[in-house]
Amino acid sequence: MARAYIDAYCERTGPEIWNEPLNAVTNLAFIVSAVLLARSLRRAEPVVRADWAPWALIVLIFLIGIGSALFHTIATRSTALADVIPIALFILLATYLALRRLAGANLWISLAGM
C-alpha cells in the first residue's frame, strides 16, 4: 500500500497527527505575531490603518501559521499546498512592495521583479 502522507522532514516519524510536534507548535508564533501586528495596526494613525498593504501582509502571516501548522500535523499533498502557497504569496507581495514603495520602481518593473 502506498504511503499517503509526506515524510520529508527528519522530525516526522509516522503519519499520525502529532509526529512533527516542534514544527507544528512553532507555527503558533506566526499566528500570535499576526494578531499582535493587527492590534498594533488598529492603533496606528488613520492614514496607516487605511493602507491595504500592511493588512494584506498580516493576513498572509496568519495564513502561513495556519497552513504550515496543517502541513506539519497532517502531512499530505493538499496540506503541503496550504503550507507553501501563503509563503509564496507573502514573498511575492513583499518583493512587489519593496520595489514599488522603497525603491520607487514603476508598476511594470515592480510586477516583473516579483
PDB file of N, CA and C in Angstrom:
ATOM      1  N   MET A   1       0.841  -1.179   0.000  1.00  0.00           N
ATOM      2  CA  MET A   1       0.000   0.000   0.000  1.00  0.00           C
ATOM      3  C   MET A   1       0.886   1.243   0.000  1.00  0.00           C
ATOM      4  N   ALA A   2       0.555   2.194  -0.850  1.00  0.00           N
ATOM      5  CA  ALA A   2       1.343   3.426  -0.961  1.00  0.00           C
ATOM      6  C   ALA A   2       1.119   4.320   0.249  1.00  0.00           C
ATOM      7  N   ARG A   3       2.170   5.009   0.625  1.00  0.00           N
ATOM      8  CA  ARG A   3       2.103   5.928   1.760  1.00  0.00           C
ATOM      9  C   ARG A   3       1.359   7.198   1.337  1.00  0.00           C
ATOM     10  N   ALA A   4       0.328   7.598   2.073  1.00  0.00           N
ATOM     11  CA  ALA A   4      -0.477   8.771   1.723  1.00  0.00           C
ATOM     12  C   ALA A   4       0.069  10.054   2.334  1.00  0.00           C
ATOM     13  N   TYR A   5       0.935   9.951   3.290  1.00  0.00           N
ATOM     14  CA  TYR A   5       1.478  11.143   3.929  1.00  0.00           C
ATOM     15  C   TYR A   5       2.868  11.450   3.389  1.00  0.00           C
ATOM     16  N   ILE A   6       3.304  12.683   3.582  1.00  0.00           N
ATOM     17  CA  ILE A   6       4.616  13.116   3.120  1.00  0.00           C
ATOM     18  C   ILE A   6       5.592  13.017   4.282  1.00  0.00           C
ATOM     19  N   ASP A   7       6.695  12.355   4.050  1.00  0.00           N
ATOM     20  CA  ASP A   7       7.727  12.209   5.071  1.00  0.00           C
ATOM     21  C   ASP A   7       8.993  12.887   4.559  1.00  0.00           C
ATOM     22  N   ALA A   8       9.008  14.224   4.627  1.00  0.00           N
ATOM     23  CA  ALA A   8      10.119  14.981   4.057  1.00  0.00           C
ATOM     24  C   ALA A   8      11.007  15.629   5.119  1.00  0.00           C
ATOM     25  N   TYR A   9      10.703  15.426   6.372  1.00  0.00           N
ATOM     26  CA  TYR A   9      11.453  16.081   7.440  1.00  0.00           C
ATOM     27  C   TYR A   9      11.942  15.032   8.420  1.00  0.00           C
ATOM     28  N   CYS A  10      13.107  15.254   8.977  1.00  0.00           N
ATOM     29  CA  CYS A  10      13.683  14.280   9.896  1.00  0.00           C
ATOM     30  C   CYS A  10      12.868  14.150  11.177  1.00  0.00           C
ATOM     31  N   GLU A  11      12.091  15.151  11.523  1.00  0.00           N
ATOM     32  CA  GLU A  11      11.300  15.077  12.750  1.00  0.00           C
ATOM     33  C   GLU A  11      10.130  14.108  12.613  1.00  0.00           C
ATOM     34  N   ARG A  12       9.565  13.985  11.414  1.00  0.00           N
ATOM     35  CA  ARG A  12       8.391  13.126  11.211  1.00  0.00           C
ATOM     36  C   ARG A  12       8.775  11.668  11.373  1.00  0.00           C
ATOM     37  N   THR A  13       7.969  10.966  12.212  1.00  0.00           N
ATOM     38  CA  THR A  13       8.231   9.557  12.472  1.00  0.00           C
ATOM     39  C   THR A  13       7.116   8.648  11.971  1.00  0.00           C
ATOM     40  N   GLY A  14       6.009   9.226  11.502  1.00  0.00           N
ATOM     41  CA  GLY A  14       4.893   8.427  11.021  1.00  0.00           C
ATOM     42  C   GLY A  14       3.764   9.326  10.558  1.00  0.00           C
ATOM     43  N   PRO A  15       2.638   8.749  10.147  1.00  0.00           N
ATOM     44  CA  PRO A  15       1.538   9.533   9.600  1.00  0.00           C
ATOM     45  C   PRO A  15       0.629  10.166  10.653  1.00  0.00           C
ATOM     46  N   GLU A  16       0.814   9.835  11.899  1.00  0.00           N
ATOM     47  CA  GLU A  16      -0.074  10.348  12.945  1.00  0.00           C
ATOM     48  C   GLU A  16       0.021  11.873  13.075  1.00  0.00           C
ATOM     49  N   ILE A  17      -1.018  12.471  13.626  1.00  0.00           N
ATOM     50  CA  ILE A  17      -1.162  13.930  13.623  1.00  0.00           C
ATOM     51  C   ILE A  17      -0.057  14.662  14.385  1.00  0.00           C
ATOM     52  N   TRP A  18       0.458  14.133  15.466  1.00  0.00           N
ATOM     53  CA  TRP A  18       1.477  14.858  16.251  1.00  0.00           C
ATOM     54  C   TRP A  18       2.861  14.253  16.078  1.00  0.00           C
ATOM     55  N   ASN A  19       3.211  13.855  14.870  1.00  0.00           N
ATOM     56  CA  ASN A  19       4.540  13.304  14.634  1.00  0.00           C
ATOM     57  C   ASN A  19       5.551  14.339  14.166  1.00  0.00           C
ATOM     58  N   GLU A  20       5.169  15.584  14.151  1.00  0.00           N
ATOM     59  CA  GLU A  20       6.112  16.702  13.955  1.00  0.00           C
ATOM     60  C   GLU A  20       5.757  17.769  14.988  1.00  0.00           C
ATOM     61  N   PRO A  21       5.875  17.474  16.255  1.00  0.00           N
ATOM     62  CA  PRO A  21       5.397  18.404  17.279  1.00  0.00           C
ATOM     63  C   PRO A  21       6.111  19.749  17.296  1.00  0.00           C
ATOM     64  N   LEU A  22       7.410  19.768  17.125  1.00  0.00           N
ATOM     65  CA  LEU A  22       8.124  21.055  17.176  1.00  0.00           C
ATOM     66  C   LEU A  22       7.742  21.947  16.002  1.00  0.00           C
ATOM     67  N   ASN A  23       7.714  21.382  14.802  1.00  0.00           N
ATOM     68  CA  ASN A  23       7.313  22.167  13.639  1.00  0.00           C
ATOM     69  C   ASN A  23       5.878  22.652  13.777  1.00  0.00           C
ATOM     70  N   ALA A  24       5.000  21.801  14.286  1.00  0.00           N
ATOM     71  CA  ALA A  24       3.595  22.174  14.420  1.00  0.00           C
ATOM     72  C   ALA A  24       3.411  23.302  15.440  1.00  0.00           C
ATOM     73  N   VAL A  25       4.006  23.158  16.603  1.00  0.00           N
ATOM     74  CA  VAL A  25       3.810  24.133  17.678  1.00  0.00           C
ATOM     75  C   VAL A  25       4.456  25.480  17.362  1.00  0.00           C
ATOM     76  N   THR A  26       5.606  25.472  16.705  1.00  0.00           N
ATOM     77  CA  THR A  26       6.275  26.746  16.427  1.00  0.00           C
ATOM     78  C   THR A  26       5.484  27.618  15.456  1.00  0.00           C
ATOM     79  N   ASN A  27       4.529  27.041  14.749  1.00  0.00           N
ATOM     80  CA  ASN A  27       3.697  27.848  13.858  1.00  0.00           C
ATOM     81  C   ASN A  27       2.755  28.765  14.621  1.00  0.00           C
ATOM     82  N   LEU A  28       2.568  28.508  15.892  1.00  0.00           N
ATOM     83  CA  LEU A  28       1.788  29.431  16.715  1.00  0.00           C
ATOM     84  C   LEU A  28       2.424  30.812  16.738  1.00  0.00           C
ATOM     85  N   ALA A  29       3.730  30.890  16.568  1.00  0.00           N
ATOM     86  CA  ALA A  29       4.412  32.183  16.561  1.00  0.00           C
ATOM     87  C   ALA A  29       3.899  33.067  15.422  1.00  0.00           C
ATOM     88  N   PHE A  30       3.633  32.465  14.265  1.00  0.00           N
ATOM     89  CA  PHE A  30       3.087  33.236  13.147  1.00  0.00           C
ATOM     90  C   PHE A  30       1.691  33.770  13.482  1.00  0.00           C
ATOM     91  N   ILE A  31       0.878  32.930  14.075  1.00  0.00           N
ATOM     92  CA  ILE A  31      -0.490  33.332  14.411  1.00  0.00           C
ATOM     93  C   ILE A  31      -0.476  34.427  15.468  1.00  0.00           C
ATOM     94  N   VAL A  32       0.317  34.238  16.505  1.00  0.00           N
ATOM     95  CA  VAL A  32       0.413  35.245  17.569  1.00  0.00           C
ATOM     96  C   VAL A  32       0.960  36.562  17.014  1.00  0.00           C
ATOM     97  N   SER A  33       1.987  36.488  16.181  1.00  0.00           N
ATOM     98  CA  SER A  33       2.547  37.731  15.636  1.00  0.00           C
ATOM     99  C   SER A  33       1.542  38.440  14.738  1.00  0.00           C
ATOM    100  N   ALA A  34       0.755  37.698  13.973  1.00  0.00           N
ATOM    101  CA  ALA A  34      -0.268  38.328  13.127  1.00  0.00           C
ATOM    102  C   ALA A  34      -1.307  39.040  13.983  1.00  0.00           C
ATOM    103  N   VAL A  35      -1.726  38.415  15.054  1.00  0.00           N
ATOM    104  CA  VAL A  35      -2.706  39.045  15.951  1.00  0.00           C
ATOM    105  C   VAL A  35      -2.117  40.304  16.582  1.00  0.00           C
ATOM    106  N   LEU A  36      -0.884  40.225  17.068  1.00  0.00           N
ATOM    107  CA  LEU A  36      -0.241  41.390  17.685  1.00  0.00           C
ATOM    108  C   LEU A  36      -0.024  42.512  16.673  1.00  0.00           C
ATOM    109  N   LEU A  37       0.372  42.162  15.454  1.00  0.00           N
ATOM    110  CA  LEU A  37       0.542  43.177  14.407  1.00  0.00           C
ATOM    111  C   LEU A  37      -0.791  43.844  14.064  1.00  0.00           C
ATOM    112  N   ALA A  38      -1.845  43.065  13.972  1.00  0.00           N
ATOM    113  CA  ALA A  38      -3.170  43.631  13.673  1.00  0.00           C
ATOM    114  C   ALA A  38      -3.623  44.563  14.787  1.00  0.00           C
ATOM    115  N   ARG A  39      -3.397  44.170  16.029  1.00  0.00           N
ATOM    116  CA  ARG A  39      -3.762  45.044  17.157  1.00  0.00           C
ATOM    117  C   ARG A  39      -2.971  46.340  17.107  1.00  0.00           C
ATOM    118  N   SER A  40      -1.691  46.236  16.803  1.00  0.00           N
ATOM    119  CA  SER A  40      -0.849  47.422  16.711  1.00  0.00           C
ATOM    120  C   SER A  40      -1.299  48.319  15.560  1.00  0.00           C
ATOM    121  N   LEU A  41      -1.605  47.716  14.424  1.00  0.00           N
ATOM    122  CA  LEU A  41      -2.037  48.489  13.266  1.00  0.00           C
ATOM    123  C   LEU A  41      -3.375  49.180  13.511  1.00  0.00           C
ATOM    124  N   ARG A  42      -4.237  48.567  14.273  1.00  0.00           N
ATOM    125  CA  ARG A  42      -5.527  49.193  14.603  1.00  0.00           C
ATOM    126  C   ARG A  42      -5.343  50.458  15.426  1.00  0.00           C
ATOM    127  N   ARG A  43      -4.230  50.566  16.148  1.00  0.00           N
ATOM    128  CA  ARG A  43      -3.955  51.758  16.958  1.00  0.00           C
ATOM    129  C   ARG A  43      -3.147  52.810  16.199  1.00  0.00           C
ATOM    130  N   ALA A  44      -2.772  52.512  14.982  1.00  0.00           N
ATOM    131  CA  ALA A  44      -1.948  53.434  14.196  1.00  0.00           C
ATOM    132  C   ALA A  44      -2.781  54.610  13.694  1.00  0.00           C
ATOM    133  N   GLU A  45      -2.087  55.556  13.108  1.00  0.00           N
ATOM    134  CA  GLU A  45      -2.753  56.723  12.526  1.00  0.00           C
ATOM    135  C   GLU A  45      -3.746  56.276  11.449  1.00  0.00           C
ATOM    136  N   PRO A  46      -4.815  57.046  11.238  1.00  0.00           N
ATOM    137  CA  PRO A  46      -5.831  56.655  10.249  1.00  0.00           C
ATOM    138  C   PRO A  46      -5.275  56.401   8.851  1.00  0.00           C
ATOM    139  N   VAL A  47      -4.302  57.205   8.436  1.00  0.00           N
ATOM    140  CA  VAL A  47      -3.747  57.015   7.092  1.00  0.00           C
ATOM    141  C   VAL A  47      -3.002  55.688   6.991  1.00  0.00           C
ATOM    142  N   VAL A  48      -2.378  55.267   8.069  1.00  0.00           N
ATOM    143  CA  VAL A  48      -1.669  53.985   8.092  1.00  0.00           C
ATOM    144  C   VAL A  48      -2.679  52.838   8.121  1.00  0.00           C
ATOM    145  N   ARG A  49      -3.713  52.985   8.932  1.00  0.00           N
ATOM    146  CA  ARG A  49      -4.751  51.942   9.014  1.00  0.00           C
ATOM    147  C   ARG A  49      -5.465  51.754   7.689  1.00  0.00           C
ATOM    148  N   ALA A  50      -5.573  52.808   6.895  1.00  0.00           N
ATOM    149  CA  ALA A  50      -6.293  52.741   5.623  1.00  0.00           C
ATOM    150  C   ALA A  50      -5.483  52.073   4.513  1.00  0.00           C
ATOM    151  N   ASP A  51      -4.197  51.893   4.709  1.00  0.00           N
ATOM    152  CA  ASP A  51      -3.338  51.288   3.690  1.00  0.00           C
ATOM    153  C   ASP A  51      -3.591  49.775   3.643  1.00  0.00           C
ATOM    154  N   TRP A  52      -3.845  49.254   2.458  1.00  0.00           N
ATOM    155  CA  TRP A  52      -4.155  47.836   2.293  1.00  0.00           C
ATOM    156  C   TRP A  52      -2.946  46.931   2.506  1.00  0.00           C
ATOM    157  N   ALA A  53      -1.754  47.421   2.218  1.00  0.00           N
ATOM    158  CA  ALA A  53      -0.571  46.573   2.197  1.00  0.00           C
ATOM    159  C   ALA A  53      -0.245  45.923   3.546  1.00  0.00           C
ATOM    160  N   PRO A  54      -0.182  46.688   4.647  1.00  0.00           N
ATOM    161  CA  PRO A  54       0.125  46.013   5.917  1.00  0.00           C
ATOM    162  C   PRO A  54      -0.936  44.997   6.305  1.00  0.00           C
ATOM    163  N   TRP A  55      -2.200  45.292   5.999  1.00  0.00           N
ATOM    164  CA  TRP A  55      -3.265  44.338   6.308  1.00  0.00           C
ATOM    165  C   TRP A  55      -3.096  43.056   5.504  1.00  0.00           C
ATOM    166  N   ALA A  56      -2.750  43.189   4.233  1.00  0.00           N
ATOM    167  CA  ALA A  56      -2.544  42.006   3.386  1.00  0.00           C
ATOM    168  C   ALA A  56      -1.380  41.165   3.903  1.00  0.00           C
ATOM    169  N   LEU A  57      -0.296  41.815   4.307  1.00  0.00           N
ATOM    170  CA  LEU A  57       0.847  41.078   4.842  1.00  0.00           C
ATOM    171  C   LEU A  57       0.492  40.380   6.152  1.00  0.00           C
ATOM    172  N   ILE A  58      -0.293  41.040   6.984  1.00  0.00           N
ATOM    173  CA  ILE A  58      -0.717  40.432   8.256  1.00  0.00           C
ATOM    174  C   ILE A  58      -1.593  39.205   8.000  1.00  0.00           C
ATOM    175  N   VAL A  59      -2.515  39.318   7.068  1.00  0.00           N
ATOM    176  CA  VAL A  59      -3.362  38.164   6.728  1.00  0.00           C
ATOM    177  C   VAL A  59      -2.501  37.011   6.222  1.00  0.00           C
ATOM    178  N   LEU A  60      -1.525  37.313   5.400  1.00  0.00           N
ATOM    179  CA  LEU A  60      -0.644  36.254   4.889  1.00  0.00           C
ATOM    180  C   LEU A  60       0.194  35.625   5.999  1.00  0.00           C
ATOM    181  N   ILE A  61       0.655  36.421   6.952  1.00  0.00           N
ATOM    182  CA  ILE A  61       1.392  35.866   8.097  1.00  0.00           C
ATOM    183  C   ILE A  61       0.499  34.902   8.873  1.00  0.00           C
ATOM    184  N   PHE A  62      -0.755  35.303   9.083  1.00  0.00           N
ATOM    185  CA  PHE A  62      -1.712  34.432   9.773  1.00  0.00           C
ATOM    186  C   PHE A  62      -1.923  33.131   8.988  1.00  0.00           C
ATOM    187  N   LEU A  63      -2.109  33.256   7.665  1.00  0.00           N
ATOM    188  CA  LEU A  63      -2.327  32.077   6.824  1.00  0.00           C
ATOM    189  C   LEU A  63      -1.093  31.177   6.756  1.00  0.00           C
ATOM    190  N   ILE A  64       0.099  31.777   6.845  1.00  0.00           N
ATOM    191  CA  ILE A  64       1.327  30.971   6.917  1.00  0.00           C
ATOM    192  C   ILE A  64       1.292  30.102   8.169  1.00  0.00           C
ATOM    193  N   GLY A  65       0.906  30.683   9.285  1.00  0.00           N
ATOM    194  CA  GLY A  65       0.825  29.915  10.529  1.00  0.00           C
ATOM    195  C   GLY A  65      -0.183  28.783  10.451  1.00  0.00           C
ATOM    196  N   ILE A  66      -1.357  29.068   9.899  1.00  0.00           N
ATOM    197  CA  ILE A  66      -2.394  28.040   9.778  1.00  0.00           C
ATOM    198  C   ILE A  66      -1.957  26.952   8.792  1.00  0.00           C
ATOM    199  N   GLY A  67      -1.535  27.359   7.600  1.00  0.00           N
ATOM    200  CA  GLY A  67      -1.166  26.391   6.570  1.00  0.00           C
ATOM    201  C   GLY A  67       0.010  25.521   6.973  1.00  0.00           C
ATOM    202  N   SER A  68       1.005  26.137   7.573  1.00  0.00           N
ATOM    203  CA  SER A  68       2.173  25.380   7.989  1.00  0.00           C
ATOM    204  C   SER A  68       1.829  24.435   9.138  1.00  0.00           C
ATOM    205  N   ALA A  69       0.990  24.881  10.057  1.00  0.00           N
ATOM    206  CA  ALA A  69       0.554  24.001  11.151  1.00  0.00           C
ATOM    207  C   ALA A  69      -0.218  22.809  10.587  1.00  0.00           C
ATOM    208  N   LEU A  70      -1.056  23.053   9.594  1.00  0.00           N
ATOM    209  CA  LEU A  70      -1.777  21.941   8.963  1.00  0.00           C
ATOM    210  C   LEU A  70      -0.813  20.937   8.349  1.00  0.00           C
ATOM    211  N   PHE A  71       0.162  21.444   7.610  1.00  0.00           N
ATOM    212  CA  PHE A  71       1.102  20.535   6.954  1.00  0.00           C
ATOM    213  C   PHE A  71       1.939  19.758   7.961  1.00  0.00           C
ATOM    214  N   HIS A  72       2.347  20.413   9.030  1.00  0.00           N
ATOM    215  CA  HIS A  72       3.215  19.742   9.989  1.00  0.00           C
ATOM    216  C   HIS A  72       2.445  18.871  10.973  1.00  0.00           C
ATOM    217  N   THR A  73       1.117  18.855  10.861  1.00  0.00           N
ATOM    218  CA  THR A  73       0.326  17.898  11.633  1.00  0.00           C
ATOM    219  C   THR A  73      -0.272  16.830  10.722  1.00  0.00           C
ATOM    220  N   ILE A  74      -0.778  17.249   9.559  1.00  0.00           N
ATOM    221  CA  ILE A  74      -1.381  16.324   8.594  1.00  0.00           C
ATOM    222  C   ILE A  74      -0.587  16.459   7.301  1.00  0.00           C
ATOM    223  N   ALA A  75       0.465  15.715   7.167  1.00  0.00           N
ATOM    224  CA  ALA A  75       1.411  15.877   6.058  1.00  0.00           C
ATOM    225  C   ALA A  75       0.904  15.174   4.794  1.00  0.00           C
ATOM    226  N   THR A  76       0.065  15.894   4.037  1.00  0.00           N
ATOM    227  CA  THR A  76      -0.442  15.373   2.763  1.00  0.00           C
ATOM    228  C   THR A  76      -0.117  16.370   1.663  1.00  0.00           C
ATOM    229  N   ARG A  77      -0.394  15.996   0.427  1.00  0.00           N
ATOM    230  CA  ARG A  77      -0.131  16.909  -0.692  1.00  0.00           C
ATOM    231  C   ARG A  77      -0.974  18.180  -0.583  1.00  0.00           C
ATOM    232  N   SER A  78      -2.224  18.056  -0.191  1.00  0.00           N
ATOM    233  CA  SER A  78      -3.075  19.249  -0.098  1.00  0.00           C
ATOM    234  C   SER A  78      -2.638  20.168   1.039  1.00  0.00           C
ATOM    235  N   THR A  79      -2.210  19.616   2.174  1.00  0.00           N
ATOM    236  CA  THR A  79      -1.744  20.494   3.246  1.00  0.00           C
ATOM    237  C   THR A  79      -0.367  21.063   2.926  1.00  0.00           C
ATOM    238  N   ALA A  80       0.392  20.377   2.069  1.00  0.00           N
ATOM    239  CA  ALA A  80       1.670  20.947   1.609  1.00  0.00           C
ATOM    240  C   ALA A  80       1.395  22.226   0.816  1.00  0.00           C
ATOM    241  N   LEU A  81       0.339  22.223   0.015  1.00  0.00           N
ATOM    242  CA  LEU A  81      -0.050  23.442  -0.707  1.00  0.00           C
ATOM    243  C   LEU A  81      -0.496  24.533   0.255  1.00  0.00           C
ATOM    244  N   ALA A  82      -1.236  24.145   1.300  1.00  0.00           N
ATOM    245  CA  ALA A  82      -1.659  25.123   2.313  1.00  0.00           C
ATOM    246  C   ALA A  82      -0.454  25.727   3.023  1.00  0.00           C
ATOM    247  N   ASP A  83       0.642  24.993   3.043  1.00  0.00           N
ATOM    248  CA  ASP A  83       1.879  25.468   3.656  1.00  0.00           C
ATOM    249  C   ASP A  83       2.611  26.434   2.723  1.00  0.00           C
ATOM    250  N   VAL A  84       2.817  26.044   1.481  1.00  0.00           N
ATOM    251  CA  VAL A  84       3.705  26.819   0.607  1.00  0.00           C
ATOM    252  C   VAL A  84       3.036  27.984  -0.117  1.00  0.00           C
ATOM    253  N   ILE A  85       1.738  27.902  -0.389  1.00  0.00           N
ATOM    254  CA  ILE A  85       1.082  28.985  -1.134  1.00  0.00           C
ATOM    255  C   ILE A  85       1.096  30.302  -0.363  1.00  0.00           C
ATOM    256  N   PRO A  86       0.690  30.344   0.920  1.00  0.00           N
ATOM    257  CA  PRO A  86       0.770  31.629   1.637  1.00  0.00           C
ATOM    258  C   PRO A  86       2.198  32.166   1.752  1.00  0.00           C
ATOM    259  N   ILE A  87       3.176  31.286   1.897  1.00  0.00           N
ATOM    260  CA  ILE A  87       4.575  31.726   1.968  1.00  0.00           C
ATOM    261  C   ILE A  87       4.986  32.361   0.646  1.00  0.00           C
ATOM    262  N   ALA A  88       4.638  31.718  -0.453  1.00  0.00           N
ATOM    263  CA  ALA A  88       4.972  32.252  -1.772  1.00  0.00           C
ATOM    264  C   ALA A  88       4.281  33.594  -2.013  1.00  0.00           C
ATOM    265  N   LEU A  89       3.007  33.691  -1.635  1.00  0.00           N
ATOM    266  CA  LEU A  89       2.281  34.959  -1.807  1.00  0.00           C
ATOM    267  C   LEU A  89       2.891  36.066  -0.958  1.00  0.00           C
ATOM    268  N   PHE A  90       3.306  35.736   0.257  1.00  0.00           N
ATOM    269  CA  PHE A  90       3.944  36.729   1.124  1.00  0.00           C
ATOM    270  C   PHE A  90       5.236  37.236   0.480  1.00  0.00           C
ATOM    271  N   ILE A  91       6.051  36.311  -0.015  1.00  0.00           N
ATOM    272  CA  ILE A  91       7.317  36.700  -0.652  1.00  0.00           C
ATOM    273  C   ILE A  91       7.057  37.578  -1.870  1.00  0.00           C
ATOM    274  N   LEU A  92       6.098  37.182  -2.697  1.00  0.00           N
ATOM    275  CA  LEU A  92       5.782  37.963  -3.897  1.00  0.00           C
ATOM    276  C   LEU A  92       5.277  39.362  -3.539  1.00  0.00           C
ATOM    277  N   LEU A  93       4.353  39.439  -2.577  1.00  0.00           N
ATOM    278  CA  LEU A  93       3.816  40.742  -2.190  1.00  0.00           C
ATOM    279  C   LEU A  93       4.885  41.612  -1.544  1.00  0.00           C
ATOM    280  N   ALA A  94       5.698  41.035  -0.664  1.00  0.00           N
ATOM    281  CA  ALA A  94       6.762  41.810  -0.015  1.00  0.00           C
ATOM    282  C   ALA A  94       7.771  42.313  -1.044  1.00  0.00           C
ATOM    283  N   THR A  95       8.091  41.485  -2.026  1.00  0.00           N
ATOM    284  CA  THR A  95       9.009  41.910  -3.089  1.00  0.00           C
ATOM    285  C   THR A  95       8.402  43.052  -3.892  1.00  0.00           C
ATOM    286  N   TYR A  96       7.146  42.909  -4.271  1.00  0.00           N
ATOM    287  CA  TYR A  96       6.456  43.968  -5.018  1.00  0.00           C
ATOM    288  C   TYR A  96       6.470  45.280  -4.221  1.00  0.00           C
ATOM    289  N   LEU A  97       6.099  45.206  -2.946  1.00  0.00           N
ATOM    290  CA  LEU A  97       6.037  46.418  -2.117  1.00  0.00           C
ATOM    291  C   LEU A  97       7.408  47.045  -1.922  1.00  0.00           C
ATOM    292  N   ALA A  98       8.433  46.228  -1.763  1.00  0.00           N
ATOM    293  CA  ALA A  98       9.786  46.770  -1.613  1.00  0.00           C
ATOM    294  C   ALA A  98      10.214  47.495  -2.880  1.00  0.00           C
ATOM    295  N   LEU A  99       9.956  46.880  -4.015  1.00  0.00           N
ATOM    296  CA  LEU A  99      10.335  47.527  -5.273  1.00  0.00           C
ATOM    297  C   LEU A  99       9.522  48.797  -5.504  1.00  0.00           C
ATOM    298  N   ARG A 100       8.233  48.716  -5.285  1.00  0.00           N
ATOM    299  CA  ARG A 100       7.339  49.838  -5.591  1.00  0.00           C
ATOM    300  C   ARG A 100       7.497  50.982  -4.593  1.00  0.00           C
ATOM    301  N   ARG A 101       7.477  50.665  -3.310  1.00  0.00           N
ATOM    302  CA  ARG A 101       7.435  51.703  -2.289  1.00  0.00           C
ATOM    303  C   ARG A 101       8.807  52.120  -1.775  1.00  0.00           C
ATOM    304  N   LEU A 102       9.719  51.189  -1.661  1.00  0.00           N
ATOM    305  CA  LEU A 102      11.032  51.528  -1.120  1.00  0.00           C
ATOM    306  C   LEU A 102      12.016  51.933  -2.206  1.00  0.00           C
ATOM    307  N   ALA A 103      12.003  51.202  -3.315  1.00  0.00           N
ATOM    308  CA  ALA A 103      12.947  51.506  -4.390  1.00  0.00           C
ATOM    309  C   ALA A 103      12.375  52.499  -5.402  1.00  0.00           C
ATOM    310  N   GLY A 104      11.062  52.743  -5.329  1.00  0.00           N
ATOM    311  CA  GLY A 104      10.442  53.706  -6.235  1.00  0.00           C
ATOM    312  C   GLY A 104      10.293  53.216  -7.666  1.00  0.00           C
ATOM    313  N   ALA A 105      10.310  51.905  -7.860  1.00  0.00           N
ATOM    314  CA  ALA A 105      10.155  51.353  -9.215  1.00  0.00           C
ATOM    315  C   ALA A 105       8.726  51.562  -9.696  1.00  0.00           C
ATOM    316  N   ASN A 106       8.576  51.643 -11.021  1.00  0.00           N
ATOM    317  CA  ASN A 106       7.225  51.804 -11.549  1.00  0.00           C
ATOM    318  C   ASN A 106       6.472  50.478 -11.450  1.00  0.00           C
ATOM    319  N   LEU A 107       5.190  50.515 -11.797  1.00  0.00           N
ATOM    320  CA  LEU A 107       4.327  49.347 -11.653  1.00  0.00           C
ATOM    321  C   LEU A 107       4.864  48.143 -12.408  1.00  0.00           C
ATOM    322  N   TRP A 108       5.264  48.326 -13.669  1.00  0.00           N
ATOM    323  CA  TRP A 108       5.679  47.204 -14.506  1.00  0.00           C
ATOM    324  C   TRP A 108       6.989  46.589 -14.032  1.00  0.00           C
ATOM    325  N   ILE A 109       7.914  47.416 -13.606  1.00  0.00           N
ATOM    326  CA  ILE A 109       9.185  46.883 -13.063  1.00  0.00           C
ATOM    327  C   ILE A 109       8.916  46.133 -11.769  1.00  0.00           C
ATOM    328  N   SER A 110       8.029  46.677 -10.940  1.00  0.00           N
ATOM    329  CA  SER A 110       7.694  46.009  -9.674  1.00  0.00           C
ATOM    330  C   SER A 110       7.033  44.657  -9.925  1.00  0.00           C
ATOM    331  N   LEU A 111       6.112  44.609 -10.888  1.00  0.00           N
ATOM    332  CA  LEU A 111       5.458  43.341 -11.215  1.00  0.00           C
ATOM    333  C   LEU A 111       6.454  42.351 -11.810  1.00  0.00           C
ATOM    334  N   ALA A 112       7.325  42.814 -12.680  1.00  0.00           N
ATOM    335  CA  ALA A 112       8.330  41.936 -13.268  1.00  0.00           C
ATOM    336  C   ALA A 112       9.311  41.451 -12.207  1.00  0.00           C
ATOM    337  N   GLY A 113       9.655  42.301 -11.264  1.00  0.00           N
ATOM    338  CA  GLY A 113      10.588  41.937 -10.207  1.00  0.00           C
ATOM    339  C   GLY A 113      10.057  40.883  -9.271  1.00  0.00           C
ATOM    340  N   MET A 114       8.738  40.897  -9.077  1.00  0.00           N
ATOM    341  CA  MET A 114       8.185  39.869  -8.190  1.00  0.00           C
ATOM    342  C   MET A 114       8.047  38.569  -8.908  1.00  0.00           C
TER     343      MET A 114
END
